[in-house]
CSV table of C-alpha atoms and ligand atoms in Angstrom, one decimal:
chain,number,residue,atom,x,y,z
A,10,MET,CA,-8.2,4.1,10.5
A,11,LYS,CA,-5.2,2.6,12.1
A,12,GLN,CA,-3.4,-0.4,10.7
A,13,VAL,CA,-4.8,-3.4,12.6
A,14,ALA,CA,-2.6,-6.1,14.1
A,15,GLU,CA,-1.9,-9.1,12.0
A,16,GLU,CA,-3.9,-11.4,14.4
A,17,THR,CA,-7.0,-9.2,14.0
A,18,LEU,CA,-6.7,-9.5,10.3
A,19,ASN,CA,-6.1,-13.2,10.5
A,20,GLY,CA,-9.2,-13.6,12.6
A,21,LEU,CA,-11.2,-11.6,10.1
A,22,VAL,CA,-10.0,-13.7,7.2
A,23,LYS,CA,-10.7,-16.9,9.0
A,24,LYS,CA,-14.4,-15.9,9.5
A,25,LEU,CA,-14.6,-14.5,6.0
A,26,VAL,CA,-13.6,-17.8,4.3
A,27,GLU,CA,-16.3,-19.5,6.4
A,28,GLY,CA,-18.7,-17.2,4.6
A,29,ASP,CA,-19.6,-15.0,7.6
A,30,ARG,CA,-21.7,-12.1,6.4
A,31,ARG,CA,-20.4,-9.5,8.8
A,32,SER,CA,-16.9,-10.3,7.9
A,33,ILE,CA,-17.7,-10.0,4.2
A,34,ALA,CA,-19.2,-6.6,4.7
A,35,ARG,CA,-16.3,-5.4,6.8
A,36,CYS,CA,-13.7,-6.6,4.3
A,37,ILE,CA,-15.6,-4.9,1.4
A,38,SER,CA,-15.7,-1.7,3.4
A,39,LEU,CA,-12.0,-1.8,3.9
A,40,VAL,CA,-11.5,-2.1,0.2
A,41,GLU,CA,-14.0,0.5,-0.6
A,42,ASN,CA,-12.6,3.1,1.7
A,43,ASP,CA,-9.1,2.4,0.5
A,44,SER,CA,-8.1,1.6,4.1
A,45,ILE,CA,-4.5,1.0,4.9
A,46,ASN,CA,-5.6,-2.4,5.9
A,47,ALA,CA,-6.9,-3.2,2.4
A,48,ASP,CA,-3.6,-4.2,0.9
A,49,PRO,CA,-2.6,-6.6,3.7
A,50,LEU,CA,-6.1,-8.0,3.6
A,51,LEU,CA,-6.1,-8.6,-0.2
A,52,ARG,CA,-2.6,-10.1,0.0
A,53,GLN,CA,-3.9,-12.7,2.5
A,54,LEU,CA,-7.0,-13.3,0.5
A,55,PHE,CA,-5.3,-13.8,-2.9
A,56,PRO,CA,-4.4,-17.5,-2.5
A,57,LYS,CA,-8.1,-18.2,-1.6
A,58,THR,CA,-9.4,-16.6,-4.8
A,59,GLY,CA,-9.7,-17.8,-8.4
A,60,LYS,CA,-12.5,-20.3,-7.8
A,61,ALA,CA,-15.6,-18.3,-8.5
A,62,TYR,CA,-17.1,-17.8,-11.9
A,63,ARG,CA,-17.2,-14.0,-12.4
A,64,ILE,CA,-20.0,-12.7,-14.6
A,65,GLY,CA,-20.2,-9.1,-15.7
A,66,ILE,CA,-23.6,-7.8,-16.6
A,67,THR,CA,-23.9,-4.5,-18.4
A,68,GLY,CA,-26.1,-2.6,-20.9
A,69,PRO,CA,-28.1,0.6,-21.2
A,70,LEU,CA,-30.1,2.2,-18.4
A,71,GLY,CA,-33.2,0.3,-17.5
A,72,SER,CA,-32.6,-2.6,-19.8
A,73,GLY,CA,-33.3,-5.1,-17.0
A,74,LYS,CA,-29.8,-5.9,-15.8
A,75,SER,CA,-30.9,-6.1,-12.1
A,76,THR,CA,-34.0,-8.2,-12.9
A,77,LEU,CA,-31.9,-10.6,-14.9
A,78,THR,CA,-29.3,-10.8,-12.2
A,79,ASN,CA,-32.0,-11.4,-9.7
A,80,LYS,CA,-33.5,-14.3,-11.6
A,81,LEU,CA,-30.2,-15.8,-12.5
A,82,THR,CA,-29.3,-15.6,-8.8
A,83,ALA,CA,-32.5,-17.4,-7.8
A,84,TYR,CA,-31.8,-20.0,-10.4
A,85,TYR,CA,-28.2,-20.7,-9.0
A,86,LEU,CA,-29.4,-20.7,-5.4
A,87,GLY,CA,-31.9,-23.3,-6.4
A,88,LYS,CA,-29.0,-25.4,-7.6
A,89,GLY,CA,-27.4,-25.1,-4.1
A,90,MET,CA,-24.8,-22.5,-5.2
A,91,LYS,CA,-23.6,-19.5,-3.4
A,92,VAL,CA,-23.8,-16.1,-5.1
A,93,GLY,CA,-22.2,-12.7,-4.6
A,94,ILE,CA,-23.5,-9.6,-6.3
A,95,ILE,CA,-21.7,-6.3,-6.7
A,96,ALA,CA,-23.8,-3.6,-8.3
A,97,VAL,CA,-21.6,-0.7,-9.5
A,98,ASP,CA,-23.1,2.7,-10.4
A,99,PRO,CA,-20.5,4.8,-12.1
A,100,THR,CA,-23.1,7.4,-13.2
A,101,SER,CA,-23.2,10.9,-11.7
A,102,PRO,CA,-22.6,11.2,-8.0
A,103,PHE,CA,-25.9,13.0,-7.7
A,104,THR,CA,-27.8,9.8,-8.1
A,105,GLY,CA,-27.0,9.0,-4.4
A,106,GLY,CA,-27.8,6.1,-2.3
A,107,ALA,CA,-31.5,5.9,-2.6
A,108,VAL,CA,-31.5,5.7,-6.3
A,109,LEU,CA,-28.8,3.1,-6.2
A,110,GLY,CA,-30.8,1.1,-3.8
A,111,ASP,CA,-33.7,1.2,-6.2
A,112,ARG,CA,-31.5,0.1,-9.0
A,113,ILE,CA,-30.4,-3.1,-7.4
A,114,ARG,CA,-33.4,-4.1,-5.3
A,115,MET,CA,-33.6,-7.8,-5.6
A,116,ALA,CA,-36.6,-8.8,-3.5
A,117,ASP,CA,-36.5,-12.4,-4.6
A,118,VAL,CA,-33.1,-13.2,-3.3
A,119,GLU,CA,-32.2,-10.6,-0.8
A,120,MET,CA,-33.1,-12.5,2.3
A,121,ASN,CA,-31.3,-15.7,1.3
A,122,GLN,CA,-28.3,-16.6,3.5
A,123,ASN,CA,-26.4,-17.8,0.5
A,124,VAL,CA,-26.4,-14.4,-1.3
A,125,PHE,CA,-24.4,-11.4,-0.5
A,126,ILE,CA,-25.4,-8.1,-2.3
A,127,ARG,CA,-23.3,-5.0,-2.2
A,128,SER,CA,-23.7,-1.8,-4.1
A,129,MET,CA,-20.8,0.6,-4.9
A,130,ALA,CA,-21.2,4.1,-6.1
A,131,SER,CA,-18.6,6.4,-7.6
A,132,ARG,CA,-19.0,9.2,-4.9
A,133,GLY,CA,-17.9,11.7,-7.4
A,134,SER,CA,-14.7,10.1,-8.5
A,135,LEU,CA,-14.6,7.5,-11.2
A,136,GLY,CA,-11.0,6.6,-10.8
A,137,GLY,CA,-10.5,3.5,-8.8
A,138,LEU,CA,-14.1,2.3,-8.9
A,139,SER,CA,-13.4,-0.5,-11.3
A,140,LYS,CA,-10.4,-1.5,-9.2
A,141,LYS,CA,-12.5,-1.5,-6.0
A,142,ALA,CA,-15.2,-3.6,-7.7
A,143,ARG,CA,-12.6,-6.1,-8.6
A,144,GLU,CA,-11.2,-6.2,-5.1
A,145,ALA,CA,-14.7,-6.6,-3.7
A,146,ALA,CA,-15.1,-9.5,-6.1
A,147,ASP,CA,-11.9,-11.0,-4.6
A,148,VAL,CA,-13.4,-10.7,-1.1
A,149,LEU,CA,-16.6,-12.6,-2.3
A,150,ASP,CA,-14.4,-15.2,-4.1
A,151,ALA,CA,-12.4,-15.8,-0.9
A,152,ALA,CA,-15.8,-16.0,1.0
A,153,ASP,CA,-16.5,-19.1,-1.1
A,154,LYS,CA,-19.1,-17.8,-3.5
A,155,ASP,CA,-19.5,-19.9,-6.6
A,156,ILE,CA,-20.9,-17.2,-8.8
A,157,ILE,CA,-20.1,-13.5,-8.6
A,158,PHE,CA,-22.1,-11.0,-10.6
A,159,LEU,CA,-20.8,-7.5,-11.4
A,160,GLU,CA,-23.6,-5.4,-12.6
A,161,THR,CA,-22.9,-2.0,-14.0
A,162,VAL,CA,-24.8,0.4,-16.1
A,163,GLY,CA,-23.7,2.0,-19.4
A,164,VAL,CA,-20.8,1.8,-21.7
A,165,GLY,CA,-18.1,4.1,-20.4
A,166,GLN,CA,-14.5,3.2,-19.8
A,167,SER,CA,-14.9,2.2,-16.1
A,168,GLU,CA,-17.8,-0.1,-16.9
A,169,ILE,CA,-15.7,-1.7,-19.6
A,170,ASP,CA,-12.8,-2.1,-17.1
A,171,ILE,CA,-15.2,-3.8,-14.7
A,172,VAL,CA,-16.5,-6.3,-17.2
A,173,ARG,CA,-12.9,-7.0,-18.4
A,174,ALA,CA,-12.2,-8.2,-15.0
A,175,SER,CA,-14.9,-10.8,-15.3
A,176,ASP,CA,-14.7,-14.3,-16.8
A,177,ALA,CA,-17.8,-13.8,-18.9
A,178,THR,CA,-19.8,-10.7,-19.8
A,179,ILE,CA,-23.5,-10.6,-20.5
A,180,VAL,CA,-24.7,-7.5,-22.4
A,181,VAL,CA,-28.4,-6.8,-21.8
A,182,LEU,CA,-30.2,-5.0,-24.6
A,183,VAL,CA,-33.9,-4.3,-25.3
A,184,PRO,CA,-35.9,-4.3,-28.6
A,185,GLU,CA,-37.0,-0.7,-28.8
A,186,SER,CA,-35.3,2.6,-29.6
A,187,GLY,CA,-32.4,1.3,-31.6
A,188,ASP,CA,-30.5,1.0,-28.3
A,189,SER,CA,-29.0,-2.2,-29.4
A,190,ILE,CA,-27.3,-0.6,-32.4
A,191,GLN,CA,-26.2,2.4,-30.4
A,192,ALA,CA,-24.8,0.1,-27.7
A,193,MET,CA,-22.9,-1.8,-30.3
A,194,LYS,CA,-21.3,1.3,-31.7
A,195,ALA,CA,-20.4,2.4,-28.2
A,196,GLY,CA,-18.2,-0.6,-27.8
A,197,LEU,CA,-20.4,-3.2,-26.1
A,198,MET,CA,-19.8,-5.4,-29.1
A,199,GLU,CA,-16.2,-6.2,-28.2
A,200,ILE,CA,-17.0,-7.1,-24.6
A,201,ALA,CA,-20.1,-9.3,-25.0
A,202,ASP,CA,-19.7,-13.0,-24.6
A,203,VAL,CA,-23.5,-13.5,-24.3
A,204,PHE,CA,-26.2,-11.2,-25.4
A,205,ALA,CA,-29.6,-11.1,-23.6
A,206,LEU,CA,-32.2,-9.5,-25.6
A,207,ASN,CA,-34.4,-8.6,-22.7
A,208,LYS,CA,-38.0,-7.4,-22.7
A,209,SER,CA,-38.6,-9.6,-25.6
A,210,ASP,CA,-42.3,-9.5,-24.6
A,211,ARG,CA,-42.2,-6.2,-26.4
A,212,SER,CA,-42.6,-5.8,-30.2
A,213,GLY,CA,-39.6,-5.7,-32.3
A,214,ALA,CA,-37.7,-8.4,-30.4
A,215,ASP,CA,-37.0,-10.6,-33.5
A,216,GLN,CA,-35.9,-7.6,-35.6
A,217,ALA,CA,-33.5,-6.7,-32.8
A,218,VAL,CA,-32.1,-10.2,-32.6
A,219,ALA,CA,-31.6,-10.0,-36.4
A,220,ALA,CA,-29.9,-6.6,-36.1
A,221,ILE,CA,-27.5,-7.9,-33.5
A,222,ASP,CA,-26.8,-11.0,-35.6
A,223,SER,CA,-26.1,-9.0,-38.7
A,224,ILE,CA,-23.6,-6.9,-36.8
A,225,LEU,CA,-22.0,-10.1,-35.4
A,226,ASN,CA,-21.7,-11.4,-39.0
A,227,LEU,CA,-19.5,-8.5,-39.9
A,228,ARG,CA,-16.8,-9.7,-37.6
A,229,SER,CA,-15.3,-13.0,-38.3
A,230,ASP,CA,-12.2,-12.7,-36.1
A,231,LYS,CA,-13.7,-14.0,-32.9
A,232,SER,CA,-13.5,-17.7,-32.4
A,233,TRP,CA,-16.4,-17.6,-29.9
A,234,ARG,CA,-19.5,-16.1,-31.5
A,235,PRO,CA,-21.6,-14.5,-28.8
A,236,PRO,CA,-25.1,-16.1,-28.8
A,237,VAL,CA,-28.2,-13.9,-28.5
A,238,VAL,CA,-30.7,-15.2,-26.0
A,239,LYS,CA,-34.2,-13.7,-25.9
A,240,THR,CA,-35.3,-13.1,-22.3
A,241,ILE,CA,-38.2,-11.8,-20.4
A,242,ALA,CA,-36.5,-11.4,-17.1
A,243,SER,CA,-39.5,-10.0,-15.3
A,244,ARG,CA,-41.3,-13.3,-16.1
A,245,ASN,CA,-38.4,-15.5,-15.5
A,246,THR,CA,-38.3,-16.5,-19.2
A,247,GLY,CA,-35.0,-17.5,-20.8
A,248,ILE,CA,-33.0,-17.7,-17.6
A,249,GLU,CA,-32.1,-21.3,-18.1
A,250,GLU,CA,-30.9,-20.6,-21.6
A,251,VAL,CA,-28.7,-17.8,-20.4
A,252,ASP,CA,-27.2,-20.2,-17.9
A,253,GLU,CA,-26.6,-22.8,-20.7
A,254,LYS,CA,-24.8,-20.2,-22.8
A,255,LEU,CA,-22.7,-19.2,-19.8
A,256,THR,CA,-21.8,-22.8,-19.2
A,257,GLU,CA,-21.0,-23.4,-22.9
A,258,PHE,CA,-18.8,-20.3,-22.8
A,259,LYS,CA,-17.0,-21.6,-19.8
A,260,SER,CA,-16.2,-24.9,-21.4
A,261,PHE,CA,-15.1,-23.2,-24.6
A,262,MET,CA,-12.8,-20.9,-22.7
A,263,SER,CA,-11.4,-23.7,-20.5
A,264,ALA,CA,-10.7,-25.8,-23.5
A,265,ASN,CA,-8.7,-23.0,-25.1
A,266,ASP,CA,-6.9,-21.7,-22.1
A,267,GLY,CA,-9.1,-18.6,-22.5
A,268,PHE,CA,-9.8,-18.0,-18.9
A,269,GLN,CA,-6.1,-18.4,-18.1
A,270,LYS,CA,-5.3,-15.7,-20.7
A,271,ARG,CA,-8.0,-13.4,-19.6
A,272,ARG,CA,-7.1,-13.7,-16.0
A,273,MET,CA,-3.4,-13.3,-16.8
A,274,GLU,CA,-4.1,-9.9,-18.5
A,275,SER,CA,-6.2,-8.8,-15.6
A,276,LEU,CA,-3.6,-9.8,-13.0
A,277,ALA,CA,-0.7,-8.3,-15.0
A,278,GLU,CA,-2.6,-5.0,-15.0
A,279,ARG,CA,-2.9,-5.3,-11.2
A,280,VAL,CA,0.8,-5.8,-10.7
A,281,ASP,CA,1.3,-2.7,-12.9
A,282,GLN,CA,-1.2,-0.7,-10.9
A,283,LEU,CA,0.4,-1.7,-7.6
A,284,ILE,CA,3.9,-0.7,-8.8
A,285,THR,CA,2.5,2.7,-9.9
A,286,LYS,CA,0.7,3.2,-6.6
A,287,LYS,CA,3.7,2.2,-4.4
A,288,LEU,CA,6.3,4.2,-6.3
A,289,TYR,CA,4.0,7.2,-6.3
A,290,ARG,CA,3.6,7.1,-2.6
A,291,GLU,CA,7.3,6.7,-2.0
A,292,PHE,CA,8.1,9.4,-4.4
A,293,TRP,CA,6.1,12.2,-2.9
A,294,THR,CA,7.8,12.8,0.4
A,295,GLU,CA,7.3,16.2,2.2
A,296,GLU,CA,10.7,17.3,1.0
A,297,ARG,CA,10.1,16.6,-2.7
A,298,ARG,CA,6.6,18.1,-2.5
A,299,SER,CA,7.9,21.4,-1.1
A,300,PHE,CA,10.7,21.4,-3.7
A,301,PHE,CA,8.1,20.9,-6.3
A,302,LYS,CA,5.9,23.7,-5.0
A,303,LYS,CA,8.9,26.1,-4.7
A,304,ASN,CA,9.9,25.5,-8.3
A,305,LEU,CA,6.5,25.6,-9.9
A,306,ASP,CA,6.7,29.4,-10.3
A,307,ALA,CA,9.8,29.0,-12.5
A,308,VAL,CA,7.8,26.7,-14.7
A,309,THR,CA,4.8,29.0,-14.8
A,310,ASP,CA,7.2,31.8,-15.8
A,311,TYR,CA,8.7,29.6,-18.6
A,312,ARG,CA,12.1,29.8,-17.0
A,313,THR,CA,12.2,26.1,-16.4
A,314,SER,CA,10.4,23.4,-18.4
A,315,PRO,CA,8.1,20.8,-16.9
A,316,TYR,CA,10.6,18.2,-18.2
A,317,ASP,CA,13.5,19.7,-16.3
A,318,LEU,CA,11.6,20.0,-13.1
A,319,ALA,CA,10.4,16.4,-13.4
A,320,ASP,CA,14.0,15.2,-14.1
A,321,ARG,CA,15.4,17.0,-11.1
A,322,LEU,CA,12.8,15.5,-8.8
A,323,ILE,CA,13.4,12.0,-10.3
A,324,GLY,CA,17.1,12.5,-10.0
A,325,HIS,CA,16.7,13.4,-6.3
A,326,PHE,CA,14.5,10.2,-5.8
A,327,LYS,CA,17.1,8.0,-7.5
A,328,GLU,CA,20.0,9.4,-5.4
A,329,GLU,CA,18.1,8.6,-2.3
A,330,LYS,CA,17.9,4.9,-3.3
B,16,LIG,N1,-41.7,-5.7,-20.1
B,16,LIG,C1,-40.6,-6.1,-19.4
B,16,LIG,N2,-40.1,-5.3,-18.4
B,16,LIG,C2,-39.0,-5.8,-17.8
B,16,LIG,C3,-38.3,-6.9,-18.2
B,16,LIG,N3,-37.3,-7.1,-17.4
B,16,LIG,C4,-37.3,-6.0,-16.5
B,16,LIG,N4,-38.3,-5.2,-16.7
B,16,LIG,C5,-38.7,-4.0,-16.1
B,16,LIG,O1,-37.8,-3.0,-16.5
B,16,LIG,C6,-37.5,-2.0,-15.4
B,16,LIG,C7,-36.1,-1.9,-15.2
B,16,LIG,O2,-35.5,-3.1,-14.8
B,16,LIG,P1,-34.1,-3.2,-14.0
B,16,LIG,O3,-33.9,-4.6,-13.8
B,16,LIG,O4,-34.2,-2.3,-12.8
B,16,LIG,O5,-33.2,-2.6,-15.1
B,16,LIG,P2,-31.6,-2.2,-14.9
B,16,LIG,O6,-31.0,-2.4,-16.3
B,16,LIG,O7,-31.0,-2.9,-13.8
B,16,LIG,O8,-31.7,-0.6,-14.6
B,16,LIG,P3,-30.6,0.4,-14.2
B,16,LIG,O9,-29.7,-0.3,-13.2
B,16,LIG,O10,-31.3,1.6,-13.6
B,16,LIG,O11,-29.8,0.7,-15.4
B,16,LIG,C8,-38.3,-2.6,-14.2
B,16,LIG,O12,-39.5,-1.9,-14.0
B,16,LIG,C9,-38.5,-4.1,-14.6
B,16,LIG,O13,-39.6,-4.6,-13.9
B,16,LIG,C10,-38.9,-7.7,-19.3
B,16,LIG,O14,-38.3,-8.7,-19.7
B,16,LIG,N5,-40.0,-7.2,-19.8
B,17,LIG,MG1,-29.9,-2.1,-12.1
């Protein structure tokens, strides 16, 4: 895609901030496809972001994340709020679109004009997915959504990155199978601000809550103790309480400059990423790339070290400046 004229971008942004659905879709596509228009777009959008409450929802496969997101969304719509949902699937590229569609089907809210739902898959490469999800959240934020959900399955690094970019994180666990304990071990403990013990219509719910509580007792360093809410998302039970806890968390964080700190970390990371990306692009000119290729044999033959080759390339780059 070619770089579009600034007026075209301005027009797009103007419609986006009015909440126009097609503009939201277009902007997210630009971000998702890493279009050359993505950076200029995000640059324009940035001053219009920072208002929405970003809520990460994660947890094991099938724990009810989408159902919970769906019900929370319906709840917020009922309060007259506008909601954006980004469902991220970082699992194998083989899952494809159809499965992803199944994963996030949210029949209750899909047709509502005040909701925008978008799914993003890894398409084989994990790198960059969390960055793109964040940028898509920026688009929704600029489009005046009050609440943005970032749903993602599992406990891998990219999921953790996604929830780190949220203001609050709900970890959805279920009673059976010791999943809760496993999930805790896998690092969900650190990222949870609120636990939803979903499917608590099933046996073992109270034991699971007790198990989570006992793990929480082990750590005294956190000033906010993540509450554990029993939910039955499929029956709309516990939704209001989850909202209450999210609101409490928000007040707690605001009172302690917590959001400020959390966002600062996330924004600092973005500056860092941008520097890396820009310098990398500038660095790899045709000339240096061919020099690199030509000299690679010498490295493979152990005549030159990788360090020396890197230094020579960097030296060349610096001379140019
Ligand atoms: N019994 C019971 N079933 C539930 C509850 N909440 C959701 N389910 C069912 O559990 C299944 C999985 O729910 P989803 O919301 O798709 O779960 P998910 O965590 O988004 O799934 P993935 O995105 O595939 O990881 C569906 O069949 C839901 O209807 C609940 O509270 N109790
Ligand atoms: Mg799901």
